[in-house]
Structure formats: C-alpha cells, structure tokens
Amino acid sequence: MMGKQTSLSWEAIAEQAMKNEPITMQEGLNILEADDGELLSIMHAAYQVRFHFFQKKVKLNMIFNAKSGYCPENCGYCSQSIISTAPVERYTMLDQKTIVAGAREALKRKAGTYCIVASGRAPSHRELDEVTAAVKEITETMPLKVCACLGLLNEDKAKRLKEAGVHRYNHNINTHHDHHTRITTTHTYDDRVSTIEQVKQSGMSPCSGVIIGMGETNQQIVEMAFALRALDADSIPVNFLHAIKGTPLEHQERTHPIKALKVLALMRFINPTKEIRVSGGREFNLRTLQPLALYAANSIFVGDYLTTKGQQVQTDHHIIEDLGFEIEECAL
C-alpha cells in the first residue's frame, strides 16, 4: 500500500474530472493503491463527478443470450469458448419471435437498453437476418434502445445493424494490449479496436469495456482506462471476473470488493462524461458492497448474465430506491 492520501487530493481529482480534464497516470495508480481507509473519501469524490454529469439517474440494461456456445475463439475467461469444458447450454441463433419476446421482459424489468448478445467470432448473414428483423420490430413497437454484441464487424455488417435500428454496439477491449495474448490468441487486441472504430464510423454508439481480475497489473488497469478514453467509448462496462470451472482462468481469485470499488472510481475519474456500467461479476465480487458501486457508476445490468446468474431484479430496484437514486427512463 502507498502512504495515506489526504481527502483534499481526491477532491482536486474530482474537480479536474468535472472539467473533463484527464488525471495523470500516477494519480490513477494512487487511486488503486491508496490505503483502504481512504475508500469512502475516494467514493465521495467519484460521486461528485458522477452527480455532476448524471445526477441520481441509474441506467438499467438487460442481456439476452441470443446464441450460446459454439464459439471458435479461445478466450480464457469464457465458458462458451472452444477450449472450455464448462457445462453451458448450447443453441444456435434464436429466431425473431424469441428475441422480441426478450425485449418485452426487459421492459418489465424497467430496463432502458436491451442487449442482444451472441457467441462466436463474427455474425453470419443468416444470424444478422434474424437480429435485424427483431431489432426493427422492437424499435417500432417498444420504448427501448437496442444494443448488439455479436463479435467482429466489417463495414457492411455494421451498416446493416445501424439501418435496422441498433443504437449501440458492444465490443470490449477486455484487457490490456500487452496482456491480451495471455487471455486469447484467436484474435488480436487490434481486431477488437478495429471493430470499435467500425462501429463509430457506422454511426452506432460505441460500447467497450474491460474484465478486471485476469492477472493484469494496476498499471495496466490505469492504462486500460486511458485506452477507453482514447477510443471515446460512450458506454464502458466494467466486468469483474467470475472464474468458472472448466475455463483456463478457473483458479483466479475474485477481486476484493474494495479493489473493485477503487477500479470503478478510477474509471469515473478518467472517463467522467461516459456511462460506467457495473457488469458481469458484480454480485460475486462486490458482494455486500454492491450499493457503493453506484456512487461511481451510473449503470447496471438487471437479471442474469450470459452463463452466470445475477440477483433478483427486485433487489436491484430496491438498492436504487434505498440510495435515493432513480431509474432513468429510456429517452428515444
């Protein structure tokens, strides 16, 4: 641990972030390496930035697993990868009717964004047909924004999704450039960045985030936060590894709740104007400290993730209510 920081230093960082001016690399490291007794001061400073840009609004997102398993990629964290032996449900791309039905469930959960996710390297034309047809129906009949996460994109596929009404496309950088080959070798870090740039060129909103807890260093975490700032991702999902038996990372220890909160504060300070979403592994890693996450983040997933369980939707609604926050309604 580094020496104890004064509360004033966190206030100074907050003031800088509220001007959307980047903090320094050393300041980023100071956040992650601060004495744990400084946590509440750090979260208070992060909340000042969060409130400045987002007030007390919380965005709710719901994941729909439109295609499970059958993935040729070898991502070490993923139970759906070709090298995983984890028992996961396997099915090909679901049809339009089923995808649309998932959107109705998202509305029941008070989600403003419906996230259609499919395993695989890149969507086939047949898979795109089902997704785009469903998206057109959803956007024409429901007050929902649609986010898609289907893998690598080229110009034509990005254009089709944009024309169908996809508001946002997710493709995470996941980890640091220098750590990438330790996590997967079937695609490169640059492949991921290229897809994000393709999303931006198409006119869709870019969504890209990270998975914390895969063996990266604190320095790399800070550099990842700056990489996302450089990419100008509108939405930044911050996942915390939920190690799954049968995957290469099954023995990784969970991220301590206090470390996870420091990471969320770091992301807020470096990307102050962006949606910071506490994502996969939230319940497993943050445990009883989950409510504190919303003092830095302004967005969460409600319900289950792709192959791991979330908590009861009502519990998330209660957390938001008990904090005095409010669910942000979808503004189309």
Coordinates of C-alpha atoms in Angstrom, one line a residue:
M1 CA 0.0 0.0 0.0
M2 CA 1.1 3.6 -0.7
G3 CA 1.1 6.2 2.0
K4 CA -2.2 7.6 3.1
Q5 CA -3.7 10.3 0.7
T6 CA -5.5 13.3 2.1
S7 CA -9.1 13.8 1.3
L8 CA -8.2 17.1 -0.4
S9 CA -6.3 15.3 -3.1
W10 CA -9.3 13.3 -4.1
E11 CA -11.4 16.5 -4.2
A12 CA -8.8 18.0 -6.5
I13 CA -9.0 15.0 -8.8
A14 CA -12.8 15.3 -8.8
E15 CA -12.6 19.0 -9.7
Q16 CA -10.3 18.1 -12.6
A17 CA -12.6 15.3 -13.8
M18 CA -15.7 17.6 -13.7
K19 CA -13.8 19.8 -16.3
N20 CA -13.3 16.6 -18.3
E21 CA -9.6 17.0 -18.0
P22 CA -7.5 13.8 -17.7
I23 CA -5.8 12.9 -14.5
T24 CA -2.2 11.7 -14.6
M25 CA -1.1 8.1 -14.7
Q26 CA 0.4 8.5 -11.2
E27 CA -2.9 9.8 -9.9
G28 CA -4.6 6.8 -11.4
L29 CA -2.2 4.5 -9.6
N30 CA -2.7 6.4 -6.4
I31 CA -6.4 5.6 -6.5
L32 CA -5.8 1.9 -6.9
E33 CA -3.0 1.7 -4.4
A34 CA -4.5 4.0 -1.8
D35 CA -4.9 2.8 1.8
D36 CA -8.3 1.0 2.1
G37 CA -9.2 3.5 4.8
E38 CA -9.4 6.1 2.1
L39 CA -12.2 4.3 0.3
L40 CA -15.1 6.5 1.4
S41 CA -13.2 9.7 0.5
I42 CA -12.4 8.3 -2.9
M43 CA -16.0 7.2 -3.5
H44 CA -17.3 10.6 -2.3
A45 CA -15.0 12.3 -4.8
A46 CA -16.2 9.9 -7.6
Y47 CA -19.8 10.6 -6.7
Q48 CA -19.2 14.3 -7.1
V49 CA -18.2 13.7 -10.7
R50 CA -21.0 11.1 -11.3
F51 CA -23.6 13.6 -9.9
H52 CA -22.2 16.5 -12.0
F53 CA -22.8 14.6 -15.2
F54 CA -25.6 12.2 -14.4
Q55 CA -27.3 13.4 -11.2
K56 CA -29.0 10.5 -9.4
K57 CA -30.1 8.6 -12.6
V58 CA -29.3 4.9 -13.0
K59 CA -29.5 3.2 -16.4
L60 CA -30.7 -0.3 -16.4
N61 CA -29.7 -2.8 -19.1
M62 CA -30.8 -6.4 -19.7
I63 CA -28.7 -9.1 -21.5
F64 CA -30.4 -11.5 -23.9
N65 CA -28.3 -14.5 -24.8
A66 CA -29.4 -15.0 -28.5
K67 CA -26.8 -17.7 -29.3
S68 CA -25.0 -19.8 -26.7
G69 CA -21.8 -21.8 -27.1
Y70 CA -20.4 -23.0 -30.5
C71 CA -17.7 -20.4 -30.3
P72 CA -14.4 -21.0 -32.2
E73 CA -12.5 -18.4 -30.0
N74 CA -10.2 -19.4 -27.1
C75 CA -10.9 -16.6 -24.6
G76 CA -9.7 -17.9 -21.3
Y77 CA -12.4 -16.3 -19.2
C78 CA -15.4 -17.6 -21.2
S79 CA -17.4 -20.7 -20.5
Q80 CA -18.6 -20.7 -24.1
S81 CA -15.2 -20.8 -25.8
I82 CA -13.9 -23.7 -27.8
I83 CA -11.4 -24.7 -25.1
S84 CA -13.9 -24.5 -22.2
T85 CA -15.2 -27.7 -20.6
A86 CA -17.8 -25.9 -18.5
P87 CA -21.3 -27.3 -18.9
V88 CA -23.2 -24.5 -20.7
E89 CA -26.4 -24.5 -22.7
R90 CA -25.7 -24.6 -26.5
Y91 CA -28.0 -23.4 -29.1
T92 CA -27.8 -21.6 -32.5
M93 CA -29.2 -18.1 -33.1
L94 CA -32.7 -17.8 -31.8
D95 CA -35.5 -16.6 -34.1
Q96 CA -37.0 -13.2 -34.4
K97 CA -40.1 -14.0 -32.3
T98 CA -38.0 -15.2 -29.3
I99 CA -35.6 -12.2 -29.4
V100 CA -38.6 -9.9 -29.5
A101 CA -40.1 -11.7 -26.5
G102 CA -36.9 -11.0 -24.6
A103 CA -37.4 -7.3 -25.2
R104 CA -40.8 -7.4 -23.5
E105 CA -39.1 -8.9 -20.5
A106 CA -36.6 -6.1 -20.5
L107 CA -39.5 -3.6 -20.2
K108 CA -40.9 -5.5 -17.3
R109 CA -37.5 -5.1 -15.5
K110 CA -37.6 -1.3 -16.2
A111 CA -34.5 -1.6 -18.5
G112 CA -34.0 1.1 -21.0
T113 CA -31.5 -0.8 -23.1
Y114 CA -31.9 -4.3 -24.4
C115 CA -28.6 -6.0 -25.1
I116 CA -28.7 -8.8 -27.8
V117 CA -25.6 -10.9 -27.3
A118 CA -24.4 -13.9 -29.4
S119 CA -21.3 -16.1 -29.1
G120 CA -19.0 -16.5 -32.0
R121 CA -16.2 -14.7 -33.9
A122 CA -18.5 -12.7 -36.1
P123 CA -22.2 -12.8 -37.1
S124 CA -23.1 -14.8 -40.3
H125 CA -25.5 -13.2 -42.7
R126 CA -28.3 -15.6 -41.6
E127 CA -27.7 -14.6 -38.0
L128 CA -27.8 -10.9 -39.0
D129 CA -31.1 -11.5 -40.7
E130 CA -32.7 -12.7 -37.5
V131 CA -31.2 -10.0 -35.4
T132 CA -32.0 -7.1 -37.7
A133 CA -35.6 -8.3 -38.2
A134 CA -36.1 -8.5 -34.5
V135 CA -34.5 -5.1 -33.9
K136 CA -36.8 -3.4 -36.5
E137 CA -39.8 -4.9 -34.7
I138 CA -38.6 -3.9 -31.2
T139 CA -37.7 -0.3 -32.1
E140 CA -41.0 0.2 -33.9
T141 CA -43.2 -1.1 -31.1
M142 CA -41.3 -0.6 -27.8
P143 CA -39.7 2.3 -25.9
L144 CA -36.3 0.5 -25.8
K145 CA -32.9 1.2 -27.1
V146 CA -31.1 -1.8 -28.5
C147 CA -27.5 -2.7 -28.1
A148 CA -26.0 -5.6 -30.0
C149 CA -22.9 -7.6 -29.2
L150 CA -22.2 -10.1 -32.0
G151 CA -18.5 -10.2 -32.4
L152 CA -16.2 -8.7 -35.0
L153 CA -17.8 -6.4 -37.6
N154 CA -17.0 -5.2 -41.1
E155 CA -18.4 -2.1 -42.8
D156 CA -21.3 -3.9 -44.4
K157 CA -22.5 -5.7 -41.3
A158 CA -22.2 -2.5 -39.2
K159 CA -24.3 -0.7 -41.8
R160 CA -27.0 -3.3 -41.7
L161 CA -27.2 -3.2 -37.9
K162 CA -27.4 0.6 -37.9
E163 CA -30.1 0.7 -40.6
A164 CA -32.1 -1.8 -38.6
G165 CA -32.2 0.5 -35.6
V166 CA -29.4 -0.8 -33.4
H167 CA -28.5 2.2 -31.2
R168 CA -25.3 0.8 -29.6
Y169 CA -22.8 -1.9 -30.3
N170 CA -20.6 -3.5 -27.7
H171 CA -17.2 -4.9 -28.3
N172 CA -14.9 -4.9 -25.2
I173 CA -11.2 -4.4 -25.3
N174 CA -11.4 -6.8 -22.3
T175 CA -7.8 -6.4 -21.2
H176 CA -4.5 -4.6 -21.7
H177 CA -2.8 -4.7 -25.1
D178 CA 0.3 -6.3 -23.6
H179 CA -1.8 -8.9 -21.6
H180 CA -4.1 -9.9 -24.5
T181 CA -2.2 -12.9 -25.7
R182 CA -2.4 -14.4 -22.2
I183 CA -6.2 -14.3 -22.5
T184 CA -6.8 -15.2 -26.1
T185 CA -4.8 -15.9 -29.3
T186 CA -7.6 -16.5 -31.8
H187 CA -8.0 -12.7 -32.4
T188 CA -5.8 -9.7 -31.6
Y189 CA -6.3 -6.6 -29.5
D190 CA -6.2 -4.6 -32.7
D191 CA -9.0 -6.7 -34.1
R192 CA -11.2 -5.5 -31.2
V193 CA -10.2 -1.9 -31.6
S194 CA -10.9 -2.1 -35.4
T195 CA -14.4 -3.3 -34.7
I196 CA -15.0 -0.4 -32.2
E197 CA -13.8 2.1 -34.9
Q198 CA -16.1 0.4 -37.4
V199 CA -19.0 0.9 -35.0
K200 CA -18.2 4.6 -34.7
Q201 CA -17.9 5.0 -38.5
S202 CA -21.3 3.4 -38.9
G203 CA -23.0 5.9 -36.6
M204 CA -23.8 3.5 -33.9
S205 CA -22.8 4.4 -30.3
P206 CA -19.6 2.6 -29.3
C207 CA -19.7 0.5 -26.1
S208 CA -16.4 -1.0 -24.9
G209 CA -15.1 -2.1 -21.5
V210 CA -12.9 -4.4 -19.6
I211 CA -12.7 -7.5 -17.4
I212 CA -10.9 -6.9 -14.2
G213 CA -9.2 -9.8 -12.3
M214 CA -7.5 -11.7 -15.1
G215 CA -3.9 -11.2 -13.8
E216 CA -3.4 -7.7 -15.1
T217 CA -1.3 -5.2 -13.1
N218 CA -2.5 -1.9 -11.5
Q219 CA -0.5 0.0 -14.1
Q220 CA -2.3 -1.9 -16.9
I221 CA -5.7 -1.2 -15.3
V222 CA -5.0 2.5 -15.4
E223 CA -3.7 2.3 -19.0
M224 CA -6.9 0.4 -20.0
A225 CA -9.0 3.2 -18.6
F226 CA -7.0 5.7 -20.7
A227 CA -7.3 3.4 -23.7
L228 CA -11.1 3.6 -23.4
R229 CA -10.9 7.4 -23.1
A230 CA -8.9 7.5 -26.3
L231 CA -11.4 5.2 -28.1
D232 CA -14.2 7.6 -26.9
A233 CA -16.5 4.7 -25.9
D234 CA -19.9 6.1 -24.9
S235 CA -20.6 3.2 -22.6
I236 CA -17.9 1.4 -20.5
P237 CA -19.0 -2.0 -19.0
V238 CA -16.6 -2.8 -16.1
N239 CA -16.7 -6.6 -15.6
F240 CA -15.1 -8.4 -12.7
L241 CA -14.0 -11.9 -13.5
H242 CA -16.3 -14.6 -12.2
A243 CA -14.0 -17.6 -12.6
I244 CA -15.8 -20.5 -14.0
K245 CA -14.7 -24.1 -13.5
G246 CA -13.7 -25.6 -16.8
T247 CA -12.1 -22.4 -18.1
P248 CA -8.3 -21.6 -18.1
L249 CA -8.9 -18.9 -15.5
E250 CA -10.9 -21.1 -13.1
H251 CA -8.3 -20.6 -10.4
Q252 CA -8.1 -16.8 -10.5
E253 CA -9.1 -15.3 -7.1
R254 CA -12.0 -12.9 -7.1
T255 CA -11.4 -9.2 -7.0
H256 CA -11.7 -7.8 -3.4
P257 CA -14.8 -5.6 -3.1
I258 CA -12.7 -2.6 -2.0
K259 CA -10.4 -3.0 -5.0
A260 CA -13.4 -3.3 -7.3
L261 CA -14.8 0.0 -6.0
K262 CA -11.4 1.7 -6.5
V263 CA -11.5 0.5 -10.1
L264 CA -14.9 1.9 -10.7
A265 CA -13.8 5.3 -9.2
L266 CA -10.8 5.2 -11.4
M267 CA -13.0 4.7 -14.5
R268 CA -15.2 7.6 -13.4
F269 CA -12.3 10.0 -13.0
I270 CA -10.7 9.1 -16.3
N271 CA -14.0 8.8 -18.3
P272 CA -16.1 11.3 -16.4
T273 CA -18.8 12.0 -19.1
K274 CA -19.3 8.4 -20.0
E275 CA -21.7 5.7 -18.9
I276 CA -19.8 3.5 -16.4
R277 CA -21.7 0.2 -16.0
V278 CA -21.0 -2.3 -13.3
S279 CA -21.3 -5.5 -15.3
G280 CA -20.6 -9.2 -15.1
G281 CA -19.3 -10.5 -11.7
R282 CA -20.9 -7.6 -9.8
E283 CA -22.7 -9.8 -7.3
F284 CA -19.8 -12.3 -6.9
N285 CA -17.1 -9.8 -6.4
L286 CA -18.7 -6.8 -4.7
R287 CA -21.0 -8.9 -2.5
T288 CA -22.5 -6.7 0.2
L289 CA -20.7 -3.6 -1.1
Q290 CA -22.8 -3.5 -4.3
P291 CA -24.7 -0.3 -3.4
L292 CA -21.5 1.7 -3.1
A293 CA -20.7 0.9 -6.7
L294 CA -23.4 3.3 -7.8
Y295 CA -21.6 6.2 -6.3
A296 CA -19.1 5.9 -9.2
A297 CA -21.1 4.0 -11.8
N298 CA -24.4 5.1 -13.3
S299 CA -25.5 1.9 -14.9
I300 CA -26.0 -1.8 -14.2
F301 CA -27.3 -5.0 -15.7
V302 CA -30.5 -6.4 -14.2
G303 CA -31.1 -10.1 -14.2
D304 CA -28.8 -12.9 -15.4
Y305 CA -25.6 -12.6 -17.4
L306 CA -24.7 -14.9 -20.3
T307 CA -23.9 -18.1 -18.4
T308 CA -23.8 -16.9 -14.8
K309 CA -26.7 -15.9 -12.6
G310 CA -27.4 -12.3 -11.5
Q311 CA -29.5 -11.4 -8.4
Q312 CA -33.2 -10.8 -8.2
V313 CA -34.3 -7.8 -10.3
Q314 CA -36.4 -6.5 -7.3
T315 CA -33.2 -6.4 -5.2
D316 CA -31.5 -4.1 -7.7
H317 CA -34.6 -1.9 -7.8
H318 CA -34.5 -1.8 -4.0
I319 CA -30.8 -0.8 -4.0
I320 CA -31.5 2.1 -6.3
E321 CA -34.5 3.2 -4.3
D322 CA -32.7 2.9 -0.9
L323 CA -29.8 5.0 -2.2
G324 CA -32.3 7.8 -3.1
F325 CA -31.4 7.3 -6.8
E326 CA -33.9 6.8 -9.6
I327 CA -34.1 4.6 -12.7
E328 CA -33.5 6.5 -15.9
E329 CA -36.4 6.1 -18.4
C330 CA -35.5 5.4 -22.0
A331 CA -35.3 8.6 -24.0
L332 CA -35.7 7.7 -27.7

